[in-house]
Amino acid sequence: GAGVSQTPSNKVTEKGKYVELRCDPISGHTALYWYRQSLGQGPEFLIYFQGTGAADDSGLPNDRFFAVRPEGSVSTLKIQRTERGDSAVYLCASSPGDSGNTIYFGEGSWLTVV
Amino acid sequence: AQKVTQAQTEISVVEKEDVTLDCVYETRDTTYYLFWYKQPPSGELVFLIRRNSFDEQNEISGRYSWNFQKSTSSFNFTITASQVVDSAVYFCALSYNNNDMRFGAGTRLTVKP
């Protein structure tokens, strides 16, 4: 597609449920990033993929959060046993993958845990 | 530590005023990249500019200009003759270690008519 596509755009879930958020990067981009943005805050780094592998997952807050990118394109962010504090916008971005490339963001997935 | 600090949380100006948004960064890397992004009320982060650590030349693009000073680890952004449409949250970001990228907390700019 022309840009980074994220689905769903909005998700409301009950505390304790499992959630999957999907990201389809710009075609040909090898680097893919997940960030989390809470109200009034900057994007908080979660994980970065180069191809199929996680190059840096140091931002994942705990073991309830996991992300995959099995074929080096689409990525899924998975959150187990959701908590109210997980409510935020989850942003996906991609870049061509060379050092210092500009990253381009999707519109985000708004997650609300009730 | 790799870190970006935007000390100004909110700035409010009247249309046609000039405004400067500050950004200070920390990194141990000798090769790194600095960015500014704009987040309008619609929410999507929009890329504005990218500079590498070896190029300290200031840049001007229309009403926007950027001042990169390695000596003070700063990459400040100035909007000249601000307009209401400039109202948004602006983020400074640092890319290092081949592609890791970290963002500052952002500065909310409000331009009043």
PDB file of C-alpha atoms in Angstrom:
ATOM      1  CA  GLY A   1       0.000   0.000   0.000  1.00  0.00           C
ATOM      2  CA  ALA A   2       0.942   3.650  -0.175  1.00  0.00           C
ATOM      3  CA  GLY A   3       1.458   4.115   3.543  1.00  0.00           C
ATOM      4  CA  VAL A   4       1.701   2.206   6.801  1.00  0.00           C
ATOM      5  CA  SER A   5      -1.611   0.579   7.538  1.00  0.00           C
ATOM      6  CA  GLN A   6      -2.758  -0.394  11.023  1.00  0.00           C
ATOM      7  CA  THR A   7      -5.774  -2.400  12.090  1.00  0.00           C
ATOM      8  CA  PRO A   8      -7.973  -2.099  13.999  1.00  0.00           C
ATOM      9  CA  SER A   9      -8.088   1.667  14.243  1.00  0.00           C
ATOM     10  CA  ASN A  10      -9.987   1.365  17.502  1.00  0.00           C
ATOM     11  CA  LYS A  11     -10.276  -1.518  19.935  1.00  0.00           C
ATOM     12  CA  VAL A  12     -12.149  -1.663  23.216  1.00  0.00           C
ATOM     13  CA  THR A  13     -11.476  -4.736  25.307  1.00  0.00           C
ATOM     14  CA  GLU A  14     -12.146  -5.951  28.806  1.00  0.00           C
ATOM     15  CA  LYS A  15      -9.416  -6.201  31.389  1.00  0.00           C
ATOM     16  CA  GLY A  16      -7.765  -9.595  31.237  1.00  0.00           C
ATOM     17  CA  LYS A  17      -8.496 -10.257  27.562  1.00  0.00           C
ATOM     18  CA  TYR A  18      -5.988 -10.930  24.787  1.00  0.00           C
ATOM     19  CA  VAL A  19      -5.499  -8.382  21.997  1.00  0.00           C
ATOM     20  CA  GLU A  20      -3.727  -8.417  18.636  1.00  0.00           C
ATOM     21  CA  LEU A  21      -2.828  -5.278  16.713  1.00  0.00           C
ATOM     22  CA  ARG A  22      -1.719  -5.549  13.123  1.00  0.00           C
ATOM     23  CA  CYS A  23       0.673  -3.427  11.077  1.00  0.00           C
ATOM     24  CA  ASP A  24       1.229  -3.551   7.324  1.00  0.00           C
ATOM     25  CA  PRO A  25       4.344  -1.498   6.510  1.00  0.00           C
ATOM     26  CA  ILE A  26       5.171   0.419   3.356  1.00  0.00           C
ATOM     27  CA  SER A  27       6.023  -2.050   0.618  1.00  0.00           C
ATOM     28  CA  GLY A  28       9.740  -2.821   0.523  1.00  0.00           C
ATOM     29  CA  HIS A  29      10.517  -1.393   3.952  1.00  0.00           C
ATOM     30  CA  THR A  30      12.661  -3.816   5.912  1.00  0.00           C
ATOM     31  CA  ALA A  31      12.587  -1.977   9.249  1.00  0.00           C
ATOM     32  CA  LEU A  32       9.413  -1.919  11.326  1.00  0.00           C
ATOM     33  CA  TYR A  33       8.823  -0.222  14.666  1.00  0.00           C
ATOM     34  CA  TRP A  34       6.176  -0.329  17.351  1.00  0.00           C
ATOM     35  CA  TYR A  35       5.664   2.596  19.698  1.00  0.00           C
ATOM     36  CA  ARG A  36       3.081   3.320  22.365  1.00  0.00           C
ATOM     37  CA  GLN A  37       1.769   6.824  22.950  1.00  0.00           C
ATOM     38  CA  SER A  38      -0.238   7.802  26.004  1.00  0.00           C
ATOM     39  CA  LEU A  39      -2.165  11.051  26.216  1.00  0.00           C
ATOM     40  CA  GLY A  40       0.180  14.023  26.416  1.00  0.00           C
ATOM     41  CA  GLN A  41       3.303  11.913  25.992  1.00  0.00           C
ATOM     42  CA  GLY A  42       5.782  11.280  23.221  1.00  0.00           C
ATOM     43  CA  PRO A  43       5.950   7.947  21.404  1.00  0.00           C
ATOM     44  CA  GLU A  44       7.476   5.356  23.716  1.00  0.00           C
ATOM     45  CA  PHE A  45       9.645   2.786  21.955  1.00  0.00           C
ATOM     46  CA  LEU A  46       8.527  -0.832  22.261  1.00  0.00           C
ATOM     47  CA  ILE A  47      10.289  -2.942  19.641  1.00  0.00           C
ATOM     48  CA  TYR A  48      12.090  -2.660  16.326  1.00  0.00           C
ATOM     49  CA  PHE A  49      12.388  -5.330  13.610  1.00  0.00           C
ATOM     50  CA  GLN A  50      14.957  -5.562  10.874  1.00  0.00           C
ATOM     51  CA  GLY A  51      13.460  -8.132   8.515  1.00  0.00           C
ATOM     52  CA  THR A  52      11.965 -11.005  10.468  1.00  0.00           C
ATOM     53  CA  GLY A  53      14.047 -10.599  13.589  1.00  0.00           C
ATOM     54  CA  ALA A  54      13.631  -8.253  16.522  1.00  0.00           C
ATOM     55  CA  ALA A  55      16.734  -6.040  16.461  1.00  0.00           C
ATOM     56  CA  ASP A  56      15.788  -4.352  19.723  1.00  0.00           C
ATOM     57  CA  ASP A  57      12.927  -5.370  22.024  1.00  0.00           C
ATOM     58  CA  SER A  58      14.172  -3.498  25.053  1.00  0.00           C
ATOM     59  CA  GLY A  59      11.076  -1.302  25.165  1.00  0.00           C
ATOM     60  CA  LEU A  60       8.539  -4.055  25.729  1.00  0.00           C
ATOM     61  CA  PRO A  61       7.255  -3.286  29.233  1.00  0.00           C
ATOM     62  CA  ASN A  62       6.805  -6.875  30.435  1.00  0.00           C
ATOM     63  CA  ASP A  63       6.233 -10.413  29.233  1.00  0.00           C
ATOM     64  CA  ARG A  64       2.562  -9.753  28.483  1.00  0.00           C
ATOM     65  CA  PHE A  65       3.714  -7.917  25.369  1.00  0.00           C
ATOM     66  CA  PHE A  66       5.043  -9.782  22.357  1.00  0.00           C
ATOM     67  CA  ALA A  67       5.470  -8.954  18.675  1.00  0.00           C
ATOM     68  CA  VAL A  68       6.152 -11.035  15.590  1.00  0.00           C
ATOM     69  CA  ARG A  69       6.997 -10.426  11.971  1.00  0.00           C
ATOM     70  CA  PRO A  70       7.236 -13.939  10.529  1.00  0.00           C
ATOM     71  CA  GLU A  71       7.702 -13.083   6.859  1.00  0.00           C
ATOM     72  CA  GLY A  72       9.460  -9.769   7.209  1.00  0.00           C
ATOM     73  CA  SER A  73       6.448  -7.735   6.191  1.00  0.00           C
ATOM     74  CA  VAL A  74       3.267  -7.629   8.292  1.00  0.00           C
ATOM     75  CA  SER A  75       3.768  -7.481  12.043  1.00  0.00           C
ATOM     76  CA  THR A  76       1.439  -8.296  14.909  1.00  0.00           C
ATOM     77  CA  LEU A  77       1.717  -6.849  18.388  1.00  0.00           C
ATOM     78  CA  LYS A  78       0.164  -9.186  20.942  1.00  0.00           C
ATOM     79  CA  ILE A  79      -0.904  -8.198  24.427  1.00  0.00           C
ATOM     80  CA  GLN A  80      -1.951 -10.857  26.914  1.00  0.00           C
ATOM     81  CA  ARG A  81      -4.036 -10.343  30.057  1.00  0.00           C
ATOM     82  CA  THR A  82      -4.652  -6.707  29.241  1.00  0.00           C
ATOM     83  CA  GLU A  83      -4.673  -4.142  32.023  1.00  0.00           C
ATOM     84  CA  ARG A  84      -6.275  -0.703  32.155  1.00  0.00           C
ATOM     85  CA  GLY A  85      -2.790   0.829  32.056  1.00  0.00           C
ATOM     86  CA  ASP A  86      -2.285  -0.661  28.592  1.00  0.00           C
ATOM     87  CA  SER A  87      -4.801   1.839  27.198  1.00  0.00           C
ATOM     88  CA  ALA A  88      -2.948   4.001  24.669  1.00  0.00           C
ATOM     89  CA  VAL A  89      -2.418   4.557  20.981  1.00  0.00           C
ATOM     90  CA  TYR A  90      -0.142   1.912  19.516  1.00  0.00           C
ATOM     91  CA  LEU A  91       1.841   3.333  16.619  1.00  0.00           C
ATOM     92  CA  CYS A  92       3.562   1.356  13.920  1.00  0.00           C
ATOM     93  CA  ALA A  93       6.224   2.835  11.651  1.00  0.00           C
ATOM     94  CA  SER A  94       8.465   1.544   8.891  1.00  0.00           C
ATOM     95  CA  SER A  95      11.597   2.593   7.041  1.00  0.00           C
ATOM     96  CA  PRO A  96      13.733   1.294   4.180  1.00  0.00           C
ATOM     97  CA  GLY A  97      16.124  -0.105   6.786  1.00  0.00           C
ATOM     98  CA  ASP A  98      19.374   1.704   6.130  1.00  0.00           C
ATOM     99  CA  SER A  99      21.027   3.580   8.942  1.00  0.00           C
ATOM    100  CA  GLY A 100      19.347   6.865   9.739  1.00  0.00           C
ATOM    101  CA  ASN A 101      16.419   6.401   7.400  1.00  0.00           C
ATOM    102  CA  THR A 102      13.316   8.433   8.068  1.00  0.00           C
ATOM    103  CA  ILE A 103      10.561   6.344   9.615  1.00  0.00           C
ATOM    104  CA  TYR A 104       6.983   6.772   8.465  1.00  0.00           C
ATOM    105  CA  PHE A 105       4.073   6.274  10.804  1.00  0.00           C
ATOM    106  CA  GLY A 106       0.658   4.763  10.467  1.00  0.00           C
ATOM    107  CA  GLU A 107      -2.422   6.339  11.999  1.00  0.00           C
ATOM    108  CA  GLY A 108      -2.243   4.159  15.065  1.00  0.00           C
ATOM    109  CA  SER A 109      -4.500   1.706  16.850  1.00  0.00           C
ATOM    110  CA  TRP A 110      -6.394   3.183  19.799  1.00  0.00           C
ATOM    111  CA  LEU A 111      -6.654   0.563  22.513  1.00  0.00           C
ATOM    112  CA  THR A 112      -8.991   1.066  25.436  1.00  0.00           C
ATOM    113  CA  VAL A 113      -9.049  -1.486  28.230  1.00  0.00           C
ATOM    114  CA  VAL A 114     -12.158  -1.245  30.397  1.00  0.00           C
TER     115      VAL A 114
ATOM    116  CA  ALA B   1      22.171   6.853  27.543  1.00  0.00           C
ATOM    117  CA  GLN B   2      20.357   7.861  24.388  1.00  0.00           C
ATOM    118  CA  LYS B   3      17.884  10.563  25.259  1.00  0.00           C
ATOM    119  CA  VAL B   4      15.949  13.468  23.795  1.00  0.00           C
ATOM    120  CA  THR B   5      14.745  16.328  25.965  1.00  0.00           C
ATOM    121  CA  GLN B   6      12.152  18.865  24.947  1.00  0.00           C
ATOM    122  CA  ALA B   7      11.950  21.142  27.950  1.00  0.00           C
ATOM    123  CA  GLN B   8       9.021  23.200  26.661  1.00  0.00           C
ATOM    124  CA  THR B   9       5.811  21.332  27.331  1.00  0.00           C
ATOM    125  CA  GLU B  10       3.486  23.950  25.865  1.00  0.00           C
ATOM    126  CA  ILE B  11       3.959  27.189  23.963  1.00  0.00           C
ATOM    127  CA  SER B  12       1.279  29.644  22.976  1.00  0.00           C
ATOM    128  CA  VAL B  13       1.847  32.444  20.474  1.00  0.00           C
ATOM    129  CA  VAL B  14      -0.235  34.832  18.455  1.00  0.00           C
ATOM    130  CA  GLU B  15      -0.344  34.440  14.696  1.00  0.00           C
ATOM    131  CA  LYS B  16       2.610  35.967  12.832  1.00  0.00           C
ATOM    132  CA  GLU B  17       4.930  35.672  15.815  1.00  0.00           C
ATOM    133  CA  ASP B  18       8.137  33.676  15.439  1.00  0.00           C
ATOM    134  CA  VAL B  19       8.554  30.706  17.759  1.00  0.00           C
ATOM    135  CA  THR B  20      11.473  28.395  18.550  1.00  0.00           C
ATOM    136  CA  LEU B  21      11.052  24.863  19.830  1.00  0.00           C
ATOM    137  CA  ASP B  22      14.043  23.518  21.734  1.00  0.00           C
ATOM    138  CA  CYS B  23      15.528  20.039  21.515  1.00  0.00           C
ATOM    139  CA  VAL B  24      18.539  18.721  23.406  1.00  0.00           C
ATOM    140  CA  TYR B  25      19.852  15.218  22.845  1.00  0.00           C
ATOM    141  CA  GLU B  26      22.294  12.797  24.442  1.00  0.00           C
ATOM    142  CA  THR B  27      24.097   9.987  22.673  1.00  0.00           C
ATOM    143  CA  ARG B  28      27.398   8.142  22.841  1.00  0.00           C
ATOM    144  CA  ASP B  29      27.325   7.376  19.139  1.00  0.00           C
ATOM    145  CA  THR B  30      29.431   9.461  16.764  1.00  0.00           C
ATOM    146  CA  THR B  31      27.058   8.769  13.901  1.00  0.00           C
ATOM    147  CA  TYR B  32      23.457   9.618  14.576  1.00  0.00           C
ATOM    148  CA  TYR B  33      20.468  11.312  12.998  1.00  0.00           C
ATOM    149  CA  LEU B  34      18.059  13.900  14.298  1.00  0.00           C
ATOM    150  CA  PHE B  35      14.471  14.391  13.248  1.00  0.00           C
ATOM    151  CA  TRP B  36      11.475  16.601  13.794  1.00  0.00           C
ATOM    152  CA  TYR B  37       7.938  15.310  13.453  1.00  0.00           C
ATOM    153  CA  LYS B  38       4.620  17.147  13.635  1.00  0.00           C
ATOM    154  CA  GLN B  39       1.503  15.603  15.165  1.00  0.00           C
ATOM    155  CA  PRO B  40      -1.583  17.637  14.253  1.00  0.00           C
ATOM    156  CA  PRO B  41      -4.905  17.109  16.025  1.00  0.00           C
ATOM    157  CA  SER B  42      -5.731  14.346  13.546  1.00  0.00           C
ATOM    158  CA  GLY B  43      -3.056  12.280  15.274  1.00  0.00           C
ATOM    159  CA  GLU B  44      -0.754  10.992  12.560  1.00  0.00           C
ATOM    160  CA  LEU B  45       2.930  11.791  12.967  1.00  0.00           C
ATOM    161  CA  VAL B  46       4.247  13.695   9.963  1.00  0.00           C
ATOM    162  CA  PHE B  47       7.950  13.810   9.114  1.00  0.00           C
ATOM    163  CA  LEU B  48       9.436  17.319   8.798  1.00  0.00           C
ATOM    164  CA  ILE B  49      13.222  17.033   8.631  1.00  0.00           C
ATOM    165  CA  ARG B  50      16.193  14.706   9.066  1.00  0.00           C
ATOM    166  CA  ARG B  51      19.818  15.715   9.733  1.00  0.00           C
ATOM    167  CA  ASN B  52      22.900  13.574  10.197  1.00  0.00           C
ATOM    168  CA  SER B  53      25.543  14.196  12.826  1.00  0.00           C
ATOM    169  CA  PHE B  54      28.181  15.212  10.288  1.00  0.00           C
ATOM    170  CA  ASP B  55      26.173  18.010   8.770  1.00  0.00           C
ATOM    171  CA  GLU B  56      25.810  21.028  11.024  1.00  0.00           C
ATOM    172  CA  GLN B  57      24.619  23.312   8.295  1.00  0.00           C
ATOM    173  CA  ASN B  58      21.407  25.035   9.237  1.00  0.00           C
ATOM    174  CA  GLU B  59      18.438  24.428   7.014  1.00  0.00           C
ATOM    175  CA  ILE B  60      15.534  26.573   5.920  1.00  0.00           C
ATOM    176  CA  SER B  61      12.366  25.357   4.276  1.00  0.00           C
ATOM    177  CA  GLY B  62       9.817  28.075   3.752  1.00  0.00           C
ATOM    178  CA  ARG B  63       8.775  29.366   7.180  1.00  0.00           C
ATOM    179  CA  TYR B  64      10.617  26.523   8.934  1.00  0.00           C
ATOM    180  CA  SER B  65      14.270  26.553   9.906  1.00  0.00           C
ATOM    181  CA  TRP B  66      16.454  24.267  11.962  1.00  0.00           C
ATOM    182  CA  ASN B  67      19.604  25.064  13.954  1.00  0.00           C
ATOM    183  CA  PHE B  68      21.858  22.087  14.682  1.00  0.00           C
ATOM    184  CA  GLN B  69      24.727  22.693  17.130  1.00  0.00           C
ATOM    185  CA  LYS B  70      26.827  19.723  18.176  1.00  0.00           C
ATOM    186  CA  SER B  71      28.691  21.811  20.742  1.00  0.00           C
ATOM    187  CA  THR B  72      25.498  22.176  22.769  1.00  0.00           C
ATOM    188  CA  SER B  73      23.841  18.924  21.569  1.00  0.00           C
ATOM    189  CA  SER B  74      20.866  20.896  20.359  1.00  0.00           C
ATOM    190  CA  PHE B  75      18.630  20.750  17.307  1.00  0.00           C
ATOM    191  CA  ASN B  76      16.184  23.630  17.593  1.00  0.00           C
ATOM    192  CA  PHE B  77      13.262  24.317  15.294  1.00  0.00           C
ATOM    193  CA  THR B  78      12.006  27.807  14.449  1.00  0.00           C
ATOM    194  CA  ILE B  79       8.734  28.701  12.787  1.00  0.00           C
ATOM    195  CA  THR B  80       8.716  32.192  11.331  1.00  0.00           C
ATOM    196  CA  ALA B  81       5.468  34.148  11.008  1.00  0.00           C
ATOM    197  CA  SER B  82       3.462  31.383  12.664  1.00  0.00           C
ATOM    198  CA  GLN B  83       0.007  30.469  11.412  1.00  0.00           C
ATOM    199  CA  VAL B  84      -2.981  28.839  13.079  1.00  0.00           C
ATOM    200  CA  VAL B  85      -2.372  25.711  10.979  1.00  0.00           C
ATOM    201  CA  ASP B  86       0.983  25.304  12.718  1.00  0.00           C
ATOM    202  CA  SER B  87      -0.859  24.363  15.910  1.00  0.00           C
ATOM    203  CA  ALA B  88       0.210  20.817  16.744  1.00  0.00           C
ATOM    204  CA  VAL B  89       2.491  18.795  18.954  1.00  0.00           C
ATOM    205  CA  TYR B  90       6.064  18.732  17.682  1.00  0.00           C
ATOM    206  CA  PHE B  91       8.445  15.913  18.477  1.00  0.00           C
ATOM    207  CA  CYS B  92      12.207  15.807  18.212  1.00  0.00           C
ATOM    208  CA  ALA B  93      13.747  12.360  17.716  1.00  0.00           C
ATOM    209  CA  LEU B  94      17.187  10.750  17.726  1.00  0.00           C
ATOM    210  CA  SER B  95      18.186   7.765  15.602  1.00  0.00           C
ATOM    211  CA  TYR B  96      21.349   5.845  16.500  1.00  0.00           C
ATOM    212  CA  ASN B  97      22.846   2.343  16.476  1.00  0.00           C
ATOM    213  CA  ASN B  98      21.727   1.705  12.941  1.00  0.00           C
ATOM    214  CA  ASN B  99      18.085   2.411  13.341  1.00  0.00           C
ATOM    215  CA  ASP B 100      16.954   2.637  16.917  1.00  0.00           C
ATOM    216  CA  MET B 101      14.905   5.790  17.316  1.00  0.00           C
ATOM    217  CA  ARG B 102      13.851   7.611  20.448  1.00  0.00           C
ATOM    218  CA  PHE B 103      11.480  10.541  20.782  1.00  0.00           C
ATOM    219  CA  GLY B 104      11.236  13.485  23.122  1.00  0.00           C
ATOM    220  CA  ALA B 105       8.073  14.156  25.116  1.00  0.00           C
ATOM    221  CA  GLY B 106       6.923  16.774  22.617  1.00  0.00           C
ATOM    222  CA  THR B 107       6.044  20.464  22.666  1.00  0.00           C
ATOM    223  CA  ARG B 108       2.428  21.480  22.180  1.00  0.00           C
ATOM    224  CA  LEU B 109       2.295  24.638  20.094  1.00  0.00           C
ATOM    225  CA  THR B 110      -0.876  26.697  19.997  1.00  0.00           C
ATOM    226  CA  VAL B 111      -1.068  29.555  17.532  1.00  0.00           C
ATOM    227  CA  LYS B 112      -3.936  31.922  18.252  1.00  0.00           C
ATOM    228  CA  PRO B 113      -5.495  34.083  15.563  1.00  0.00           C
TER     229      PRO B 113
END
